[in-house]
Amino acid sequence: MNWSEEQVLALSPDTSSTKSGKDLARPEKWLTLATEDRALWGEIKGSGSTPYRTQIDLQNIAFKCSCPSRKFPCKHGLGLFLIYARKPEVFTAANPPEWVAEWLGKRTAKTEKKEEAPVKTPDPLAQTKRAEARETKILTGLAEISLWVKDLIRNGLLVVPEKSYSFWQNPAARLVDAQAPGVANLIRELGIISYVQEGWQSPLLHKLIQIYLLAQAYPAIANLPETVQADLKALVGWTQNQEELKAGAGLKDTWLVLAKQSTEEANILTQSYWLYGQNTGRSAMVLNFYHLSKPTDLGLLVGTALKAELLFYPGSFPLRALIKEQSQTMEMPELEEFNPLSVIQDQFATAIASYPWQNNLPCLVKSLNPFFYQNQWYLKDEENRYLTLDKNFKKSWQLLALSGGTPLNLFGLYRPQSFLPLGVWHNKTYLPL
């Protein structure tokens, strides 16, 4: 398939790597440049006498380099891939040398071994005791946070903007001690609301309602449907047994990789990949977590597609998924499944009805025009319906330039108070935002 420079740079871990990768994206700097169907590789002079060996798996995107960098991919991997995207003709067709063949062989063997690995059976009695002890802590923590929310409402919201960092951090820390990390994260989100902006009351109340509803629903979890039980456990912070999940049947499709979002906290990087099934029309979010000192990659490249089988986590509105199997990466096919804004709004209403904690609805929206009015960016459809652009979106002027006054087809996240664009189609070409 043909790779674009934008797709390659989307893999960069940071701006300094992007700059260094571009500097190395010149064929004359490399001692060798070669490729075959599955991989490409090259050698480049480093600081020592032995050149660095860089290799890329093109089937399931992955990098390896002999340089000492801990970044993933490193500047050499980015530089090599950029050359391939710009000038694939400078690569010599060849059989992989031993160091490349060995790496590819290990990747294949690792996948097969992972599939055949026996499932360890935990001690059921000890597991039950641990679960019961944690359940007691969680119920105590939720009871306390219910009172905290009611006290906050009772005392009035006008003083909330004056609250310090500790006002939000202290109850969050107590919830962590109560082994309810999911609820702790919801409390922390209250602290990052922009209280200097007009209209802060709406997102604050929305999140407080979600927290209170969770705190009230969880104690009655045994009386609720299984899908709702799964929702509540996930929200509180119980982890899903992935071995049990992998034992089930998945959903096979050609999945379009439409966006990647990354957040970093305490040296832990969280990557959210947004996928769309070409045949099923299903949306999926695949999460990847890793420590910055030990980067890992799922081989998902924004702006491409892959044949894969996804396993969806249980719930009332299944969105998060796990990749069970994946094969080759390919060019993204053309899409025609764009919906008018009115349909998206109906879909969000349906999602909220089944899962009240829904904050991000991935959607393909057609015919939207960006415009700026009274210090705020909006999107307008052909029926004069409006969407407020999310305050975290930093490419509003670029979006306006791309539109040129004509409606755009967008992929993004429909949220309770806003819309966050993550990609746009321009002249039938998909551009991540």
Short mmCIF file of C-alpha atoms in Angstrom, two decimals:
data_model
loop_
_atom_site.label_atom_id
_atom_site.label_comp_id
_atom_site.label_asym_id
_atom_site.label_seq_id
_atom_site.Cartn_x
_atom_site.Cartn_y
_atom_site.Cartn_z
CA MET A 1 0.00 0.00 0.00
CA ASN A 2 0.99 3.64 -0.34
CA TRP A 3 1.97 5.44 2.85
CA SER A 4 1.65 9.17 3.37
CA GLU A 5 3.97 11.41 5.35
CA GLU A 6 1.07 12.35 7.63
CA GLN A 7 0.45 8.69 8.49
CA VAL A 8 4.10 8.15 9.37
CA LEU A 9 4.39 11.28 11.50
CA ALA A 10 1.24 10.28 13.39
CA LEU A 11 3.38 7.53 14.92
CA SER A 12 5.92 9.97 16.35
CA PRO A 13 6.11 9.96 20.17
CA ASP A 14 6.86 13.70 20.40
CA THR A 15 7.78 16.84 18.45
CA SER A 16 11.53 16.40 18.92
CA SER A 17 11.35 12.91 17.41
CA THR A 18 9.36 14.32 14.50
CA LYS A 19 12.03 16.92 13.81
CA SER A 20 14.89 14.43 14.12
CA GLY A 21 13.05 11.90 11.98
CA LYS A 22 12.60 14.45 9.22
CA ASP A 23 16.30 15.27 9.38
CA LEU A 24 17.12 11.60 8.79
CA ALA A 25 14.59 11.21 5.98
CA ARG A 26 17.26 11.66 3.29
CA PRO A 27 18.44 8.59 1.36
CA GLU A 28 22.04 9.84 1.17
CA LYS A 29 22.35 9.55 4.97
CA TRP A 30 21.70 5.80 4.88
CA LEU A 31 24.24 3.11 4.07
CA THR A 32 21.57 0.63 2.94
CA LEU A 33 17.87 0.85 2.11
CA ALA A 34 16.02 -2.34 1.22
CA THR A 35 12.57 -3.90 1.27
CA GLU A 36 10.48 -6.97 0.61
CA ASP A 37 6.72 -7.57 0.86
CA ARG A 38 6.51 -7.68 4.65
CA ALA A 39 9.30 -5.41 5.83
CA LEU A 40 11.78 -2.67 5.09
CA TRP A 41 15.15 -2.08 6.68
CA GLY A 42 18.19 0.15 6.55
CA GLU A 43 21.55 0.86 8.13
CA ILE A 44 22.75 4.28 9.15
CA LYS A 45 26.00 5.47 10.74
CA GLY A 46 25.67 6.20 14.43
CA SER A 47 28.01 7.49 17.11
CA GLY A 48 30.05 4.27 17.18
CA SER A 49 31.87 2.24 14.58
CA THR A 50 28.92 -0.11 13.98
CA PRO A 51 25.97 1.34 12.04
CA TYR A 52 22.52 1.29 13.58
CA ARG A 53 20.18 -1.30 12.11
CA THR A 54 16.59 -0.17 11.69
CA GLN A 55 13.70 -2.36 10.58
CA ILE A 56 9.94 -1.99 10.15
CA ASP A 57 7.26 -4.67 9.93
CA LEU A 58 4.87 -3.40 7.24
CA GLN A 59 2.22 -6.06 7.77
CA ASN A 60 1.50 -5.27 11.41
CA ILE A 61 3.30 -1.98 11.93
CA ALA A 62 6.19 -2.38 14.37
CA PHE A 63 9.71 -0.97 14.67
CA LYS A 64 13.06 -2.18 15.90
CA CYS A 65 16.38 -0.32 15.98
CA SER A 66 19.76 -1.09 17.50
CA CYS A 67 20.22 2.50 18.69
CA PRO A 68 20.05 3.17 22.47
CA SER A 69 16.95 5.42 22.28
CA ARG A 70 14.03 4.52 24.53
CA LYS A 71 11.56 6.35 22.35
CA PHE A 72 9.21 4.31 20.22
CA PRO A 73 9.54 4.62 17.35
CA CYS A 74 12.96 6.22 17.46
CA LYS A 75 14.14 8.92 15.05
CA HIS A 76 15.79 6.31 12.83
CA GLY A 77 12.55 4.37 12.47
CA LEU A 78 10.66 7.56 11.61
CA GLY A 79 13.34 8.65 9.15
CA LEU A 80 13.38 5.28 7.40
CA PHE A 81 9.60 5.16 7.15
CA LEU A 82 9.45 8.75 5.86
CA ILE A 83 11.87 7.90 3.05
CA TYR A 84 9.69 4.94 2.12
CA ALA A 85 6.58 7.15 2.11
CA ARG A 86 8.25 9.81 -0.05
CA LYS A 87 10.50 7.78 -2.34
CA PRO A 88 9.80 4.03 -2.22
CA GLU A 89 11.79 3.64 -5.45
CA VAL A 90 15.10 4.23 -3.62
CA PHE A 91 14.66 0.95 -1.69
CA THR A 92 16.29 -2.12 -3.20
CA ALA A 93 14.12 -5.23 -3.43
CA ALA A 94 15.95 -7.99 -1.55
CA ASN A 95 15.57 -10.98 0.71
CA PRO A 96 15.70 -10.00 4.38
CA PRO A 97 19.16 -10.34 5.93
CA GLU A 98 19.54 -12.59 8.94
CA TRP A 99 18.98 -9.83 11.50
CA VAL A 100 15.69 -8.84 9.88
CA ALA A 101 14.49 -12.41 9.23
CA GLU A 102 15.24 -13.35 12.84
CA TRP A 103 13.21 -10.43 14.17
CA LEU A 104 10.24 -11.19 11.90
CA GLY A 105 10.42 -14.85 12.87
CA LYS A 106 10.36 -13.99 16.56
CA ARG A 107 7.33 -11.75 16.05
CA THR A 108 5.47 -14.57 14.32
CA ALA A 109 6.52 -17.10 16.96
CA LYS A 110 5.53 -14.75 19.77
CA THR A 111 2.05 -14.38 18.32
CA GLU A 112 1.63 -18.14 17.97
CA LYS A 113 2.97 -18.78 21.47
CA LYS A 114 0.62 -16.19 22.91
CA GLU A 115 -2.33 -17.89 21.25
CA GLU A 116 -1.28 -21.31 22.60
CA ALA A 117 -0.32 -20.20 26.12
CA PRO A 118 -2.22 -22.11 28.83
CA VAL A 119 -4.59 -20.16 31.02
CA LYS A 120 -3.53 -20.11 34.67
CA THR A 121 -6.34 -20.99 37.05
CA PRO A 122 -6.36 -18.76 40.16
CA ASP A 123 -7.29 -20.02 43.62
CA PRO A 124 -11.09 -19.46 43.64
CA LEU A 125 -11.36 -19.24 47.43
CA ALA A 126 -8.63 -16.60 47.75
CA GLN A 127 -10.06 -14.74 44.78
CA THR A 128 -13.52 -14.65 46.39
CA LYS A 129 -12.14 -13.35 49.69
CA ARG A 130 -10.22 -10.57 47.96
CA ALA A 131 -13.30 -9.59 45.95
CA GLU A 132 -15.50 -9.48 49.08
CA ALA A 133 -12.98 -7.32 50.94
CA ARG A 134 -12.72 -4.93 48.04
CA GLU A 135 -16.51 -4.79 47.67
CA THR A 136 -16.84 -3.65 51.28
CA LYS A 137 -14.31 -0.86 50.73
CA ILE A 138 -16.01 0.26 47.53
CA LEU A 139 -19.45 0.48 49.16
CA THR A 140 -18.01 2.56 51.99
CA GLY A 141 -16.26 4.89 49.55
CA LEU A 142 -19.39 5.33 47.43
CA ALA A 143 -21.50 6.13 50.48
CA GLU A 144 -19.04 8.85 51.44
CA ILE A 145 -18.95 10.33 47.95
CA SER A 146 -22.77 10.42 47.82
CA LEU A 147 -22.75 12.61 50.92
CA TRP A 148 -19.94 14.72 49.44
CA VAL A 149 -21.97 15.41 46.28
CA LYS A 150 -25.11 16.27 48.27
CA ASP A 151 -23.15 18.63 50.53
CA LEU A 152 -21.63 20.32 47.48
CA ILE A 153 -25.06 20.92 45.96
CA ARG A 154 -26.59 21.96 49.28
CA ASN A 155 -23.90 24.58 49.90
CA GLY A 156 -24.35 26.08 46.44
CA LEU A 157 -22.22 26.03 43.30
CA LEU A 158 -21.25 29.70 43.19
CA VAL A 159 -18.21 29.09 45.40
CA VAL A 160 -16.97 26.10 43.37
CA PRO A 161 -14.63 28.19 41.13
CA GLU A 162 -12.81 29.29 44.28
CA LYS A 163 -12.01 25.73 45.36
CA SER A 164 -8.37 24.68 45.49
CA TYR A 165 -6.73 21.63 43.97
CA SER A 166 -6.98 19.74 47.26
CA PHE A 167 -10.76 20.12 47.31
CA TRP A 168 -10.99 17.67 44.40
CA GLN A 169 -7.85 15.65 45.09
CA ASN A 170 -8.71 14.65 48.67
CA PRO A 171 -11.97 12.79 47.91
CA ALA A 172 -10.33 11.26 44.83
CA ALA A 173 -7.48 9.95 47.02
CA ARG A 174 -9.98 8.44 49.47
CA LEU A 175 -11.70 6.64 46.59
CA VAL A 176 -8.37 5.23 45.48
CA ASP A 177 -7.90 3.90 49.02
CA ALA A 178 -11.40 2.43 48.73
CA GLN A 179 -10.23 0.60 45.59
CA ALA A 180 -12.63 2.52 43.35
CA PRO A 181 -10.14 4.17 40.93
CA GLY A 182 -12.76 4.74 38.24
CA VAL A 183 -14.85 6.95 40.53
CA ALA A 184 -11.67 8.73 41.64
CA ASN A 185 -11.01 9.67 38.01
CA LEU A 186 -14.54 11.08 37.71
CA ILE A 187 -13.86 13.31 40.73
CA ARG A 188 -10.55 14.49 39.23
CA GLU A 189 -12.39 15.47 36.05
CA LEU A 190 -14.39 17.96 38.12
CA GLY A 191 -11.14 19.69 39.01
CA ILE A 192 -10.08 20.27 35.39
CA ILE A 193 -13.28 22.01 34.31
CA SER A 194 -12.47 25.54 33.16
CA TYR A 195 -14.27 27.60 35.79
CA VAL A 196 -13.17 30.87 34.21
CA GLN A 197 -15.28 30.22 31.11
CA GLU A 198 -18.93 31.13 30.88
CA GLY A 199 -21.28 28.18 31.26
CA TRP A 200 -19.08 26.06 33.55
CA GLN A 201 -22.19 25.12 35.56
CA SER A 202 -23.47 22.76 32.82
CA PRO A 203 -20.47 20.40 32.65
CA LEU A 204 -20.13 20.49 36.44
CA LEU A 205 -23.75 19.49 37.03
CA HIS A 206 -23.57 16.87 34.28
CA LYS A 207 -20.58 15.16 35.89
CA LEU A 208 -21.99 15.44 39.42
CA ILE A 209 -25.18 13.74 38.26
CA GLN A 210 -23.16 10.93 36.68
CA ILE A 211 -21.15 10.43 39.89
CA TYR A 212 -24.24 10.47 42.12
CA LEU A 213 -26.12 8.08 39.84
CA LEU A 214 -23.20 5.65 39.93
CA ALA A 215 -22.91 5.90 43.71
CA GLN A 216 -26.62 5.18 44.12
CA ALA A 217 -26.82 2.40 41.53
CA TYR A 218 -23.80 0.33 42.54
CA PRO A 219 -25.12 -0.87 45.95
CA ALA A 220 -28.13 -2.38 44.10
CA ILE A 221 -25.95 -4.03 41.44
CA ALA A 222 -27.16 -7.57 42.21
CA ASN A 223 -30.72 -6.62 41.20
CA LEU A 224 -29.77 -5.08 37.86
CA PRO A 225 -29.44 -6.67 34.38
CA GLU A 226 -26.07 -8.23 33.52
CA THR A 227 -25.20 -5.52 31.00
CA VAL A 228 -25.81 -2.80 33.60
CA GLN A 229 -23.77 -4.75 36.14
CA ALA A 230 -20.89 -4.79 33.65
CA ASP A 231 -21.28 -1.02 33.17
CA LEU A 232 -21.13 -0.29 36.88
CA LYS A 233 -18.18 -2.59 37.55
CA ALA A 234 -16.19 -0.98 34.74
CA LEU A 235 -17.03 2.52 35.95
CA VAL A 236 -15.96 1.75 39.51
CA GLY A 237 -12.71 0.22 38.34
CA TRP A 238 -13.11 -3.55 38.32
CA THR A 239 -10.99 -5.02 35.54
CA GLN A 240 -12.34 -7.39 32.94
CA ASN A 241 -10.65 -10.80 32.77
CA GLN A 242 -9.11 -10.64 29.30
CA GLU A 243 -8.61 -14.40 29.07
CA GLU A 244 -12.34 -14.87 29.57
CA LEU A 245 -13.00 -12.18 27.01
CA LYS A 246 -10.67 -13.80 24.48
CA ALA A 247 -12.47 -17.10 24.85
CA GLY A 248 -15.57 -15.59 23.24
CA ALA A 249 -16.37 -15.02 19.59
CA GLY A 250 -15.29 -11.69 18.13
CA LEU A 251 -16.49 -9.43 15.35
CA LYS A 252 -14.53 -9.77 12.11
CA ASP A 253 -14.39 -6.84 9.72
CA THR A 254 -12.17 -4.48 7.81
CA TRP A 255 -11.54 -1.89 10.50
CA LEU A 256 -10.65 1.68 9.54
CA VAL A 257 -8.24 3.34 11.96
CA LEU A 258 -9.66 6.85 12.11
CA ALA A 259 -7.97 8.49 15.09
CA LYS A 260 -5.56 8.15 17.98
CA GLN A 261 -5.63 10.15 21.21
CA SER A 262 -2.84 10.07 23.79
CA THR A 263 -2.72 11.17 27.41
CA GLU A 264 0.15 10.92 29.89
CA GLU A 265 -0.04 10.70 33.66
CA ALA A 266 2.66 9.58 36.09
CA ASN A 267 4.83 8.28 33.21
CA ILE A 268 1.96 6.07 31.99
CA LEU A 269 0.87 6.76 28.42
CA THR A 270 -2.70 5.91 27.47
CA GLN A 271 -3.50 5.63 23.77
CA SER A 272 -7.09 5.52 22.52
CA TYR A 273 -7.57 4.26 18.97
CA TRP A 274 -10.91 4.87 17.28
CA LEU A 275 -11.92 2.27 14.69
CA TYR A 276 -14.87 1.89 12.34
CA GLY A 277 -16.05 -1.37 10.76
CA GLN A 278 -16.50 -1.01 7.02
CA ASN A 279 -19.08 -3.80 6.73
CA THR A 280 -20.69 -3.85 10.18
CA GLY A 281 -20.86 -0.09 10.73
CA ARG A 282 -19.70 -0.65 14.33
CA SER A 283 -17.44 1.81 16.11
CA ALA A 284 -14.78 0.63 18.53
CA MET A 285 -12.26 2.11 20.94
CA VAL A 286 -9.06 0.14 21.52
CA LEU A 287 -6.92 1.19 24.48
CA ASN A 288 -3.17 0.73 24.87
CA PHE A 289 -1.32 1.43 28.13
CA TYR A 290 2.42 1.44 28.68
CA HIS A 291 5.12 2.95 30.85
CA LEU A 292 7.27 5.49 29.02
CA SER A 293 10.38 3.43 29.77
CA LYS A 294 8.87 0.35 28.07
CA PRO A 295 6.90 1.50 25.02
CA THR A 296 4.63 -0.93 23.20
CA ASP A 297 2.64 -0.54 20.04
CA LEU A 298 -0.51 -2.14 18.67
CA GLY A 299 0.49 -1.75 15.04
CA LEU A 300 -2.45 0.57 14.34
CA LEU A 301 -1.71 3.40 11.92
CA VAL A 302 -4.23 6.22 11.58
CA GLY A 303 -5.50 6.61 8.03
CA THR A 304 -5.20 2.91 7.19
CA ALA A 305 -7.40 -0.17 7.54
CA LEU A 306 -6.77 -3.70 8.75
CA LYS A 307 -8.47 -7.06 8.71
CA ALA A 308 -9.10 -7.91 12.34
CA GLU A 309 -11.33 -9.66 14.83
CA LEU A 310 -12.40 -7.48 17.75
CA LEU A 311 -13.79 -8.58 21.09
CA PHE A 312 -16.09 -6.02 22.71
CA TYR A 313 -16.16 -5.56 26.47
CA PRO A 314 -19.64 -6.31 27.87
CA GLY A 315 -22.00 -3.45 28.65
CA SER A 316 -25.21 -1.66 27.74
CA PHE A 317 -23.48 0.30 24.98
CA PRO A 318 -20.38 -1.74 24.01
CA LEU A 319 -17.64 0.49 22.63
CA ARG A 320 -14.32 -0.55 24.14
CA ALA A 321 -12.77 -3.50 22.32
CA LEU A 322 -9.75 -5.79 22.34
CA ILE A 323 -7.98 -6.99 19.20
CA LYS A 324 -8.10 -10.78 19.16
CA GLU A 325 -6.52 -11.29 15.76
CA GLN A 326 -5.27 -8.95 13.07
CA SER A 327 -3.69 -9.46 9.69
CA GLN A 328 -2.38 -7.14 7.03
CA THR A 329 -2.58 -3.36 7.03
CA MET A 330 -4.09 -1.84 3.89
CA GLU A 331 -5.14 1.44 2.37
CA MET A 332 -8.27 3.01 3.79
CA PRO A 333 -11.26 2.41 1.49
CA GLU A 334 -13.67 5.19 0.58
CA LEU A 335 -16.54 5.77 2.98
CA GLU A 336 -20.10 6.76 2.21
CA GLU A 337 -21.75 6.05 5.57
CA PHE A 338 -22.03 9.65 6.76
CA ASN A 339 -25.10 10.68 8.75
CA PRO A 340 -26.78 14.09 9.06
CA LEU A 341 -26.46 15.82 12.40
CA SER A 342 -30.11 15.08 13.26
CA VAL A 343 -29.42 11.33 13.09
CA ILE A 344 -26.29 11.69 15.25
CA GLN A 345 -28.27 13.57 17.89
CA ASP A 346 -30.88 10.80 17.93
CA GLN A 347 -28.11 8.21 18.26
CA PHE A 348 -26.63 10.07 21.21
CA ALA A 349 -30.04 10.25 22.90
CA THR A 350 -30.39 6.48 22.46
CA ALA A 351 -26.88 5.93 23.84
CA ILE A 352 -27.57 8.09 26.91
CA ALA A 353 -30.83 6.24 27.56
CA SER A 354 -29.05 2.89 27.70
CA TYR A 355 -25.78 4.15 29.25
CA PRO A 356 -26.15 7.46 31.16
CA TRP A 357 -22.37 7.80 31.56
CA GLN A 358 -21.79 8.08 27.82
CA ASN A 359 -19.48 11.06 27.21
CA ASN A 360 -18.00 10.24 23.79
CA LEU A 361 -20.06 8.97 20.86
CA PRO A 362 -17.86 8.29 17.80
CA CYS A 363 -19.69 9.30 14.66
CA LEU A 364 -19.38 10.07 10.95
CA VAL A 365 -21.18 13.36 10.27
CA LYS A 366 -21.83 14.83 6.86
CA SER A 367 -22.07 18.37 5.52
CA LEU A 368 -20.83 20.56 8.37
CA ASN A 369 -19.45 24.09 8.04
CA PRO A 370 -17.17 25.62 10.70
CA PHE A 371 -17.70 29.25 11.68
CA PHE A 372 -16.57 31.65 14.39
CA TYR A 373 -19.04 33.79 16.36
CA GLN A 374 -18.55 35.82 19.54
CA ASN A 375 -15.27 34.17 20.54
CA GLN A 376 -16.59 30.65 20.01
CA TRP A 377 -16.24 28.11 17.19
CA TYR A 378 -19.26 26.21 15.92
CA LEU A 379 -20.26 23.69 13.26
CA LYS A 380 -23.46 24.21 11.29
CA ASP A 381 -25.29 21.71 9.10
CA GLU A 382 -27.51 22.29 6.07
CA GLU A 383 -30.61 22.56 8.28
CA ASN A 384 -28.99 25.26 10.44
CA ARG A 385 -28.43 22.96 13.41
CA TYR A 386 -25.42 24.01 15.49
CA LEU A 387 -22.68 22.20 17.37
CA THR A 388 -20.21 23.88 19.71
CA LEU A 389 -16.64 22.90 18.87
CA ASP A 390 -14.86 21.37 21.85
CA LYS A 391 -12.55 23.77 23.69
CA ASN A 392 -9.71 21.24 23.36
CA PHE A 393 -9.81 21.35 19.57
CA LYS A 394 -6.85 23.44 18.40
CA LYS A 395 -7.23 23.29 14.62
CA SER A 396 -10.35 25.37 14.02
CA TRP A 397 -8.68 27.74 11.55
CA GLN A 398 -7.21 24.80 9.60
CA LEU A 399 -10.67 23.25 9.46
CA LEU A 400 -12.12 26.50 8.14
CA ALA A 401 -9.38 26.71 5.50
CA LEU A 402 -10.06 23.14 4.39
CA SER A 403 -13.77 23.84 4.02
CA GLY A 404 -13.31 26.87 1.78
CA GLY A 405 -16.97 27.62 2.41
CA THR A 406 -18.12 24.13 1.38
CA PRO A 407 -19.53 21.53 3.81
CA LEU A 408 -17.16 18.92 5.23
CA ASN A 409 -17.61 15.28 6.19
CA LEU A 410 -16.10 14.67 9.61
CA PHE A 411 -15.25 11.92 12.03
CA GLY A 412 -15.33 12.94 15.66
CA LEU A 413 -16.73 12.51 19.15
CA TYR A 414 -20.21 13.82 19.93
CA ARG A 415 -20.19 14.97 23.55
CA PRO A 416 -22.89 16.27 25.92
CA GLN A 417 -21.88 19.92 25.44
CA SER A 418 -19.65 19.87 22.35
CA PHE A 419 -18.18 18.05 19.36
CA LEU A 420 -14.51 17.11 19.01
CA PRO A 421 -13.39 16.61 15.37
CA LEU A 422 -10.73 13.92 14.94
CA GLY A 423 -10.59 13.63 11.16
CA VAL A 424 -11.90 15.20 7.97
CA TRP A 425 -12.37 14.10 4.39
CA HIS A 426 -10.96 16.56 1.84
CA ASN A 427 -11.13 15.74 -1.88
CA LYS A 428 -11.90 12.12 -0.91
CA THR A 429 -8.70 11.96 1.17
CA TYR A 430 -8.90 11.34 4.90
CA LEU A 431 -6.88 13.76 7.02
CA PRO A 432 -6.46 13.12 10.78
CA LEU A 433 -6.86 16.24 12.91
#
